[in-house]
Short mmCIF file of C-alpha atoms in Angstrom, two decimals:
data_model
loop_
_atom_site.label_atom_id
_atom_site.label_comp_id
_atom_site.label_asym_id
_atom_site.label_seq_id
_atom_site.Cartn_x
_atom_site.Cartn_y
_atom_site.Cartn_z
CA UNK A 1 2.97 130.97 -8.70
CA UNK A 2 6.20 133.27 -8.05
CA UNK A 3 5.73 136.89 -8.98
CA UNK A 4 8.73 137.85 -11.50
CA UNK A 5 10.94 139.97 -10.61
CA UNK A 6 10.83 143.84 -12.73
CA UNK A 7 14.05 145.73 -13.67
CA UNK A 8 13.58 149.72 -14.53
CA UNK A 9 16.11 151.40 -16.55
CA UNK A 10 15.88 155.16 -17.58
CA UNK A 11 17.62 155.83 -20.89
CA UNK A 12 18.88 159.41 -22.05
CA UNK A 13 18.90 159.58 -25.54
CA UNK A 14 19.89 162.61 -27.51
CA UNK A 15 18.18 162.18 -30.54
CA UNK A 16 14.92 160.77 -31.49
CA UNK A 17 16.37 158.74 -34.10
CA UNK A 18 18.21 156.37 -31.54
CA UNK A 19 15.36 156.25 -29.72
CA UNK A 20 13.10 154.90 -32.15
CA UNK A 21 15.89 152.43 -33.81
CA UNK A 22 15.80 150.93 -29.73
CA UNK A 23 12.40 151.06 -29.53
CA UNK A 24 11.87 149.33 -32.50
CA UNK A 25 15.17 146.59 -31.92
CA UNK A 26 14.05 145.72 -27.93
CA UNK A 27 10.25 146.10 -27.67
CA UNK A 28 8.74 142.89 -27.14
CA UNK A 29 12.07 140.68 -27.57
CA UNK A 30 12.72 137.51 -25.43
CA UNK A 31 15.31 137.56 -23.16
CA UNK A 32 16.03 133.64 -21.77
CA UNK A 33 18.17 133.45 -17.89
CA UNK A 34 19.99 130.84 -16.86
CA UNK A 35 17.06 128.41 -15.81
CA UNK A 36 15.68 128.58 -19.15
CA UNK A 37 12.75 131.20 -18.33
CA UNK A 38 11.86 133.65 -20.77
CA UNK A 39 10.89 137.24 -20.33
CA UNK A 40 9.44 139.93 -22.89
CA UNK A 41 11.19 143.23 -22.69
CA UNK A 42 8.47 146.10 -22.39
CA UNK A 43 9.65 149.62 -23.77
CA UNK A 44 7.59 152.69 -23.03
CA UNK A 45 7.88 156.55 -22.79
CA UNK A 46 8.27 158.18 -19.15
CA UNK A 47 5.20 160.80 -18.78
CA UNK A 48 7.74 162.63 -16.88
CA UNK A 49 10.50 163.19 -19.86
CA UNK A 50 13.21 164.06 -17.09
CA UNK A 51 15.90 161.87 -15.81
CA UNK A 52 16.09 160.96 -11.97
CA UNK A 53 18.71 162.60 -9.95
CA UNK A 54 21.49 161.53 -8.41
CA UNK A 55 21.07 160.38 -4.72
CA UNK A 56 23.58 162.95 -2.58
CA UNK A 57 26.74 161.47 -1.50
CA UNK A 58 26.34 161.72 2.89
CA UNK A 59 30.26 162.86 3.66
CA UNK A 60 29.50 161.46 6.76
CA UNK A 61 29.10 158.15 5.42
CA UNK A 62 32.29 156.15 7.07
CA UNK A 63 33.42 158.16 9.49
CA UNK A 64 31.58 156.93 12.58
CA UNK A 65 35.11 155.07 13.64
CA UNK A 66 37.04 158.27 13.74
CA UNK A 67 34.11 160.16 16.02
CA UNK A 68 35.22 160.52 19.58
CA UNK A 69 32.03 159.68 20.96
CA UNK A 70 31.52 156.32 19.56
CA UNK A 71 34.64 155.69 19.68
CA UNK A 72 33.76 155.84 24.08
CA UNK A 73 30.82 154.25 23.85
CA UNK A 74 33.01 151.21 21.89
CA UNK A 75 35.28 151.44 24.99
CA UNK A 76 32.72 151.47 27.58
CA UNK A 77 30.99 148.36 25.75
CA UNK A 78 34.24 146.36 25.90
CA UNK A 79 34.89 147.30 29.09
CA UNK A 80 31.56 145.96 30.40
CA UNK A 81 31.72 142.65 28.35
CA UNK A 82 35.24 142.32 30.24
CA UNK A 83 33.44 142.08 33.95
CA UNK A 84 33.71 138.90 34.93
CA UNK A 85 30.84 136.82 35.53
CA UNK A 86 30.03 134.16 38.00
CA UNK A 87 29.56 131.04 36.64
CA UNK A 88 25.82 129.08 37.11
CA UNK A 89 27.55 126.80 39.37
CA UNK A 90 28.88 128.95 41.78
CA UNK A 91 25.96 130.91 41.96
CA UNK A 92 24.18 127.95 43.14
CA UNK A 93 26.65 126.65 45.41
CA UNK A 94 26.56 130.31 47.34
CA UNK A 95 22.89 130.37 46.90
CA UNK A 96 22.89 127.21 48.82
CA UNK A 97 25.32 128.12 51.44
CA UNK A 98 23.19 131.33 51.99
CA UNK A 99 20.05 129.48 52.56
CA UNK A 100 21.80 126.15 55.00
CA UNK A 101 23.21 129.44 57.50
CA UNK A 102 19.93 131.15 57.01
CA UNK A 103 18.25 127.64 58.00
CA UNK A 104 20.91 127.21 60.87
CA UNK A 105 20.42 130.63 62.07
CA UNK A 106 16.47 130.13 62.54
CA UNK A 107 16.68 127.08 64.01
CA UNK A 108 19.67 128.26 66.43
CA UNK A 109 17.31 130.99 67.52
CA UNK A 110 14.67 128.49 67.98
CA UNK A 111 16.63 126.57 70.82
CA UNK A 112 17.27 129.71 72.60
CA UNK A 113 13.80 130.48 73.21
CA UNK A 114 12.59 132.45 70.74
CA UNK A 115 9.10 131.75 68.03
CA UNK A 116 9.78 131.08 64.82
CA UNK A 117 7.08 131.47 62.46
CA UNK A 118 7.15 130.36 59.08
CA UNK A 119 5.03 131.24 56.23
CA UNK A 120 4.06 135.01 57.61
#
C-alpha cells in the first residue's frame, strides 16, 4: 500500500467570478497518469487568504569558485592527493627487511655475550 504522492498549488485570482467558474470546473475531477491510476483533484480555500512569498535569491549562490580561500583549500587538497604513496607490496617487503636485521641484530648480540630476553 504506497502512499500517493500530494501536489499544492496556490492560485491568485482577481475576481471571485474566476474563482468560482474553477472551483466549480476542477473540484472533484479525475485526472488519469501514465500507469493508468486515477486521482480526484481536491479544491479548497486557504484560511490564510495571502499568497506565499518568494524565497530570497542568496547572491552568494555560485560564487564559491571565485573565493580565494577555497580556491587554497582546492590547491592544498590536490596537492596532498599528489604525494605519492607506497604501494602494499613494498611496504611489506621493508617491513620484512626491518624485522630479518632486527632478528639478526638480537641474535648477533646474543653470540657476543649478552641476555636476550624475549617476551618482557
Amino acid at each position: 500500500n504506497k502512499r500517493v504522492p500530494t501536489t499544492t498549488a496556490y492560485l491568485h485570482f482577481s475576481n471571485e467570478e474566476a474563482l468560482f467558474s474553477l472551483f466549480s470546473k476542477l473540484d472533484g475531477h479525475k485526472f488519469i497518469d501514465a500507469k493508468g491510476r486515477e486521482y480526484r483533484a481536491l479544491i479548497e480555500y486557504a484560511p490564510y487568504q495571502k499568497i506565499p512569498r518568494k524565497k530570497v535569491i542568496d547572491k552568494r549562490e555560485g560564487t564559491i569558485e571565485k573565493d580565494p580561500d577555497f580556491i587554497a583549500f582546492q590547491e592544498k587538497l590536490e596537492s596532498e592527493l599528489n604525494v605519492k604513496v607506497e604501494s602494499a607490496e613494498a611496504w611489506l617487503e621493508r617491513r620484512e627487511q626491518e624485522a630479518m636485521a632486527a632478528k639478526a641484530l638480537l641474535s648477533a648480540e646474543g653470540e657476543n655475550g649478552a641476555v636476550v630476553q624475549e617476551g618482557v
